[in-house]
PDB file of C-alpha atoms and ligand atoms in Angstrom:
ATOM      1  CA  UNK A 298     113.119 124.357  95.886  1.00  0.00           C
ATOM      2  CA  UNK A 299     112.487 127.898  94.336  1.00  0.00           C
ATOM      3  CA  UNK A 300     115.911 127.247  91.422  1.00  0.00           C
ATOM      4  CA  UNK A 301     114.258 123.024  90.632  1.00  0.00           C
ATOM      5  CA  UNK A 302     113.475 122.687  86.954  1.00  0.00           C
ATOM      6  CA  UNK A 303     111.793 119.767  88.556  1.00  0.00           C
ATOM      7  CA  UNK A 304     109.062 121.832  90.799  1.00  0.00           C
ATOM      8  CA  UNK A 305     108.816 124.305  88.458  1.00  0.00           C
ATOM      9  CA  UNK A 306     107.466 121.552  86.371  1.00  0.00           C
ATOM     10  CA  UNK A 307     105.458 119.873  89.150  1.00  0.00           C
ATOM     11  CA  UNK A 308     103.962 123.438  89.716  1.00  0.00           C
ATOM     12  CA  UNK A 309     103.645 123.961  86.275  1.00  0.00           C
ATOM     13  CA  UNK A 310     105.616 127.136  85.845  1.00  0.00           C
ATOM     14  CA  UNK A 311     107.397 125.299  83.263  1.00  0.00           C
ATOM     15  CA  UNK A 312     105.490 123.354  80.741  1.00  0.00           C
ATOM     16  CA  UNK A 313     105.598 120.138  80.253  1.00  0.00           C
ATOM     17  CA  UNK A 314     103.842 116.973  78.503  1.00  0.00           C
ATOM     18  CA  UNK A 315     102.686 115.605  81.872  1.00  0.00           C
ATOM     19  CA  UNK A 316     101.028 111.685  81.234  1.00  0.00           C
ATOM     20  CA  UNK A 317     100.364 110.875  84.549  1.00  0.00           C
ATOM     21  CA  UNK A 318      99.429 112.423  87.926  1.00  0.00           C
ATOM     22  CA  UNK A 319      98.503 111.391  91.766  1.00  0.00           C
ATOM     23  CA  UNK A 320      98.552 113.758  94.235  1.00  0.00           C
ATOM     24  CA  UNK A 321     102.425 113.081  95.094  1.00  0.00           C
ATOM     25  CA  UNK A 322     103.395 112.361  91.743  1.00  0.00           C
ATOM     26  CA  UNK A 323     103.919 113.380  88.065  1.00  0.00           C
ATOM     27  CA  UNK A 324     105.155 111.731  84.850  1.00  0.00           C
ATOM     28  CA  UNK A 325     105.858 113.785  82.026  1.00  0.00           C
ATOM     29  CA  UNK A 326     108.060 113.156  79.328  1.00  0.00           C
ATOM     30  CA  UNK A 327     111.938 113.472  79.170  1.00  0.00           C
ATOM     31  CA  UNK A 328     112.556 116.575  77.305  1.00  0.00           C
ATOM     32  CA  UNK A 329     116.068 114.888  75.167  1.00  0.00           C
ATOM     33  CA  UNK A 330     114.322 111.175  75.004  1.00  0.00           C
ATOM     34  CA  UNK A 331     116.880 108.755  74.567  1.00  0.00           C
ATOM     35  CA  UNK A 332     113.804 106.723  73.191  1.00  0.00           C
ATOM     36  CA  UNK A 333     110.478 107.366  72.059  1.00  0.00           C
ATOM     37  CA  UNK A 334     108.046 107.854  75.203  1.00  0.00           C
ATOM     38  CA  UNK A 335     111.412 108.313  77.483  1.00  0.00           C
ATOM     39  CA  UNK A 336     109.234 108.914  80.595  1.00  0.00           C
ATOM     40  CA  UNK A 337     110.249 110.809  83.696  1.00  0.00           C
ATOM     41  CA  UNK A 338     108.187 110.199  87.293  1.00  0.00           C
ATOM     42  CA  UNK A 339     109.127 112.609  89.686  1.00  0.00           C
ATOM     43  CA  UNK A 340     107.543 113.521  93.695  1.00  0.00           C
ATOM     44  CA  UNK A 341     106.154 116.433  93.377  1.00  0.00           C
ATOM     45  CA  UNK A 342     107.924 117.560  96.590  1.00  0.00           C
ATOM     46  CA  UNK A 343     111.707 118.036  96.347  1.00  0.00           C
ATOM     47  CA  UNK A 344     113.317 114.522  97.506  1.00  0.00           C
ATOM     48  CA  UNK A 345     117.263 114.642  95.735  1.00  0.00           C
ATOM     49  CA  UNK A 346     117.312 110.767  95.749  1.00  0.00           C
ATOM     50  CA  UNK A 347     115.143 107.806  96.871  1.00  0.00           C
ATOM     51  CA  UNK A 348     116.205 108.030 100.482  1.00  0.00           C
ATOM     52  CA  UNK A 349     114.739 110.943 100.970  1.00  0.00           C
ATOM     53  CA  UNK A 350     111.102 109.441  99.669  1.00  0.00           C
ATOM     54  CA  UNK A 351     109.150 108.979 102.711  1.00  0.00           C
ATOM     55  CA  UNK A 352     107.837 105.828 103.357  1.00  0.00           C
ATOM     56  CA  UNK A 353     104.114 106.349 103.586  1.00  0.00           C
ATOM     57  CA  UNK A 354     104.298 107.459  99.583  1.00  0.00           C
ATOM     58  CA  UNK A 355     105.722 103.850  99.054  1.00  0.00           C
ATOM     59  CA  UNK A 356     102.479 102.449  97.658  1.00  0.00           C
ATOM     60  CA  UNK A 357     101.509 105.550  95.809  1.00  0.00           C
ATOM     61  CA  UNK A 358     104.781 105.585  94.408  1.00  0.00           C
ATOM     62  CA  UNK A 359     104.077 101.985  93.180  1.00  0.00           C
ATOM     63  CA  UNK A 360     101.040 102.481  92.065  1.00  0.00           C
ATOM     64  CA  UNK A 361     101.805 105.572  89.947  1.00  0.00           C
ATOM     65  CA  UNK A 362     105.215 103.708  88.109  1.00  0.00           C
ATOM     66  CA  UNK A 363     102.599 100.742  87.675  1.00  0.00           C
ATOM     67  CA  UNK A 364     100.185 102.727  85.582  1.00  0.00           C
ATOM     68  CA  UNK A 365     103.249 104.880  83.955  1.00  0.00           C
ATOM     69  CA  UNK A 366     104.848 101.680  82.299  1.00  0.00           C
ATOM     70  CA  UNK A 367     101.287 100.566  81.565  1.00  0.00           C
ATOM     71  CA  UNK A 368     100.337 103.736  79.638  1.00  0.00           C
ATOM     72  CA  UNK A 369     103.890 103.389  77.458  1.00  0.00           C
ATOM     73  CA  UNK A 370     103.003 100.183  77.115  1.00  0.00           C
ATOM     74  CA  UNK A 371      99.836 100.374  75.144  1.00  0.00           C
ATOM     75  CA  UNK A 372     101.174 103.648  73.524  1.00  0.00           C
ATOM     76  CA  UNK A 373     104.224 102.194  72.166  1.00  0.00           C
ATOM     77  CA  UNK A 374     103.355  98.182  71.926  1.00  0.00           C
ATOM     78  CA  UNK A 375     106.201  97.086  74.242  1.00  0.00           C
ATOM     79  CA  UNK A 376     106.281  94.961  77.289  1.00  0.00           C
ATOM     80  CA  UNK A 377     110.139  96.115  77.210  1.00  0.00           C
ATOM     81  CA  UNK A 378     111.316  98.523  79.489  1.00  0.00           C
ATOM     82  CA  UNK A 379     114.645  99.964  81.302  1.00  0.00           C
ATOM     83  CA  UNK A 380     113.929 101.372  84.232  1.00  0.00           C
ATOM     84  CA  UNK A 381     116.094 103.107  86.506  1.00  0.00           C
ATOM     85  CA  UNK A 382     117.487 105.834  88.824  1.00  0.00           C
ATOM     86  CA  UNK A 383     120.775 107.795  88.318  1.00  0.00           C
ATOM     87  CA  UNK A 384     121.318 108.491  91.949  1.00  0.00           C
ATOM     88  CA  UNK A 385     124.273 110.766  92.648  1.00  0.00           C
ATOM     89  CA  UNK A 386     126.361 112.798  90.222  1.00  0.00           C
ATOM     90  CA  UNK A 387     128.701 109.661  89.595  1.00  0.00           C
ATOM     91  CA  UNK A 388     125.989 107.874  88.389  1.00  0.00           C
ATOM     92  CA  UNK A 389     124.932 110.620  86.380  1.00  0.00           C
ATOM     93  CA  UNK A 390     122.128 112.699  88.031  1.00  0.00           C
ATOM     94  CA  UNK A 391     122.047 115.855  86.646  1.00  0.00           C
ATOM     95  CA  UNK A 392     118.668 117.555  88.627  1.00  0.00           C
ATOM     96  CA  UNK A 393     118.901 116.605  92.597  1.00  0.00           C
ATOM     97  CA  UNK A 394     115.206 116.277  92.367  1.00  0.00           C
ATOM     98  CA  UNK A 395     114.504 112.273  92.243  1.00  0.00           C
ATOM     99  CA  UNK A 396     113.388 111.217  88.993  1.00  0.00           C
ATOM    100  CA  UNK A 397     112.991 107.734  87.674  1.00  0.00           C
ATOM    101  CA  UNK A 398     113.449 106.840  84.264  1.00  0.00           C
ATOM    102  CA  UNK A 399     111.115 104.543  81.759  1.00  0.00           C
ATOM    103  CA  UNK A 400     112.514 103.725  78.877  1.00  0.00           C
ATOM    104  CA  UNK A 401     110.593 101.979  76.553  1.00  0.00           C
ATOM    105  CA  UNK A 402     112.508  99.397  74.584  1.00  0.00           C
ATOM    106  CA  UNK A 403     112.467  98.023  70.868  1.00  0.00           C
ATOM    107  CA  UNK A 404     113.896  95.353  68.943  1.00  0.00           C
ATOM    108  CA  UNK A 405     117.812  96.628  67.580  1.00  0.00           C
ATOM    109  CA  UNK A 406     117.322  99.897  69.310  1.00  0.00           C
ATOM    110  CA  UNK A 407     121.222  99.368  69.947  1.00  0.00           C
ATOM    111  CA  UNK A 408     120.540 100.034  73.983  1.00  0.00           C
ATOM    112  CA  UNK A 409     122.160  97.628  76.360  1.00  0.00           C
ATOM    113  CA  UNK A 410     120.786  96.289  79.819  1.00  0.00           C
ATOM    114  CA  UNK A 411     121.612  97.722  83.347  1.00  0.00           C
ATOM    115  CA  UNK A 412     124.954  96.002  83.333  1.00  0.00           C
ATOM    116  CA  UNK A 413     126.219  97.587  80.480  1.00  0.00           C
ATOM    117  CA  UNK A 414     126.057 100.748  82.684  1.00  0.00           C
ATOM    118  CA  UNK A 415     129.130  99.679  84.431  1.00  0.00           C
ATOM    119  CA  UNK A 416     131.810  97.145  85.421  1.00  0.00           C
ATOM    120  CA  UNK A 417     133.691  98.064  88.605  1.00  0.00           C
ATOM    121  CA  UNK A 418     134.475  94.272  89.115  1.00  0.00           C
ATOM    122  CA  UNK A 419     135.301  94.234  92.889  1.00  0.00           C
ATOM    123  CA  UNK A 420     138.554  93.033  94.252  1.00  0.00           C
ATOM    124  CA  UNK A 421     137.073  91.427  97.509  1.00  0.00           C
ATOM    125  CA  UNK A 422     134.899  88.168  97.178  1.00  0.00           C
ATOM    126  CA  UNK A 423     131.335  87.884  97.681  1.00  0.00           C
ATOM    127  CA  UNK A 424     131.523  86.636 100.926  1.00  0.00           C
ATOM    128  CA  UNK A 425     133.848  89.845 102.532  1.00  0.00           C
ATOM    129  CA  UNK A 426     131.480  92.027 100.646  1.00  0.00           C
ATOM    130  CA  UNK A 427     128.384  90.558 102.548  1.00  0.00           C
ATOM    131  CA  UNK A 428     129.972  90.441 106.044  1.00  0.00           C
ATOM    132  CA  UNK A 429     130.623  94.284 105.402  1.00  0.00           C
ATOM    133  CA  UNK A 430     126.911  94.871 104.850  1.00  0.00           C
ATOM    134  CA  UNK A 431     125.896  92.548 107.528  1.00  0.00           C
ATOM    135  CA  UNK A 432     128.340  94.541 110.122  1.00  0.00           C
ATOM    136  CA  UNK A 433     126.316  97.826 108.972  1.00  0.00           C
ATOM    137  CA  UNK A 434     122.580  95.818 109.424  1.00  0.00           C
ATOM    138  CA  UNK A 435     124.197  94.794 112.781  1.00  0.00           C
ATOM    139  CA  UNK A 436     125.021  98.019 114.120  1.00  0.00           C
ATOM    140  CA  UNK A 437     122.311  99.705 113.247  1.00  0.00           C
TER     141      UNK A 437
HETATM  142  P1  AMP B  53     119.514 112.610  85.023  1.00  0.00           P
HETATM  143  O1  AMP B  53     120.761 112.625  84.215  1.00  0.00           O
HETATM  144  O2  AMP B  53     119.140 111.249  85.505  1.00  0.00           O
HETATM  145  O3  AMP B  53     119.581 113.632  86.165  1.00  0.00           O
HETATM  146  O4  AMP B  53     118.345 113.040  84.054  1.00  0.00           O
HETATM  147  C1  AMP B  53     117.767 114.300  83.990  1.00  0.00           C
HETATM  148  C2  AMP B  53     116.815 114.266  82.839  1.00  0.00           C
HETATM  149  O5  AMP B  53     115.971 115.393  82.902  1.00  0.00           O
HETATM  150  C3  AMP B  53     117.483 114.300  81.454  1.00  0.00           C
HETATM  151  O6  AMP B  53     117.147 113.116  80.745  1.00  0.00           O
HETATM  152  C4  AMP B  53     116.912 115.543  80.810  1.00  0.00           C
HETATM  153  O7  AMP B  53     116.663 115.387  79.433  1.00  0.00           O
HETATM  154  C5  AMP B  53     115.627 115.755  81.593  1.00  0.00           C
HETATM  155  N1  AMP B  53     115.126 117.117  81.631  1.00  0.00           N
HETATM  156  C6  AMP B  53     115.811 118.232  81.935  1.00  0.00           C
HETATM  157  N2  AMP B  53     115.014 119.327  81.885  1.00  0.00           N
HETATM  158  C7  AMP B  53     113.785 118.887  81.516  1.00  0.00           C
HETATM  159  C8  AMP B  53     112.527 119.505  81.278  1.00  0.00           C
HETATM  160  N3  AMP B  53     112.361 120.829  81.394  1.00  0.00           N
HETATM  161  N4  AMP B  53     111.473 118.733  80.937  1.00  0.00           N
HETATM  162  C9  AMP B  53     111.614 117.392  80.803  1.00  0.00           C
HETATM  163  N5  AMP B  53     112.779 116.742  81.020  1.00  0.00           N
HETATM  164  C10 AMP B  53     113.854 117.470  81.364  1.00  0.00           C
HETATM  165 ZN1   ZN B  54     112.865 119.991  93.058  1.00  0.00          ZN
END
């Protein structure tokens, strides 16, 4: 998409500090890092969300997030990592380009885990909540 920071960046007509490349992917670094090597790994075609991703770039995809983590890793001595997708503008996505973040992680970096991101304790019970998603596996 011609107005994507994001494929201006996998086209490189914006610069960035790019770590890692395949030839569907790139992982640069997040320009505000909310820690040091905040990593973002991106498609290099426009997909807004993980949906979108077609399958066949599953193991690329994989394989590319493998070597990401393992690069930040080495680079910044942690096995520690948050990783994660804000997917949809309640959740916080910003560019509708999918990006997944690595955040490398540190002892009393005052972060939280994933479930700090949110408690939206549901009303039904497990059970109602399951047949729902059953009903939709069933139908479709
Ligand atoms: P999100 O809120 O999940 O959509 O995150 C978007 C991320 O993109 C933010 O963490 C931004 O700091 C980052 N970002 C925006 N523009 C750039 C850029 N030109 N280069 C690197 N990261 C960027
Ligand atoms: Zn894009």
């Amino acid at each position: 998409m011609s107005d994507c920071v994001f494929c201006k960046i996998a086209t490189r007509q914006i610069e960035s500090y790019i770590i890692e490349e395949s030839e569907n992917f790139l992982a640069f670094l997040d320009i505000h890092p909310h820690a040091p090597g905040h990593t973002l790994l991106i498609p290099k075609n426009h997909f807004k969300n993980l949906s979108e991703l077609p399958e066949n770039l599953g193991e690329e995809f994989v394989k590319i997030a493998k070597k990401t983590a393992f690069l930040l890793s080495k680079a910044f001595k942690t096995e520690h990592f948050t990783i994660g997708i804000n997917q949809g503008s309640l959740a916080g996505q910003t560019i509708d380009h999918l990006h997944i973040h690595f955040l490398p992680r540190f002892p009393n970096d005052k972060g939280g885990s994933i479930h700090s991101v949110v408690y939206n304790k549901p009303e039904e019970d497990l059970s109602a909540i399951y047949q729902k998603i059953l009903k939709v596996k069933n139908e479709s």
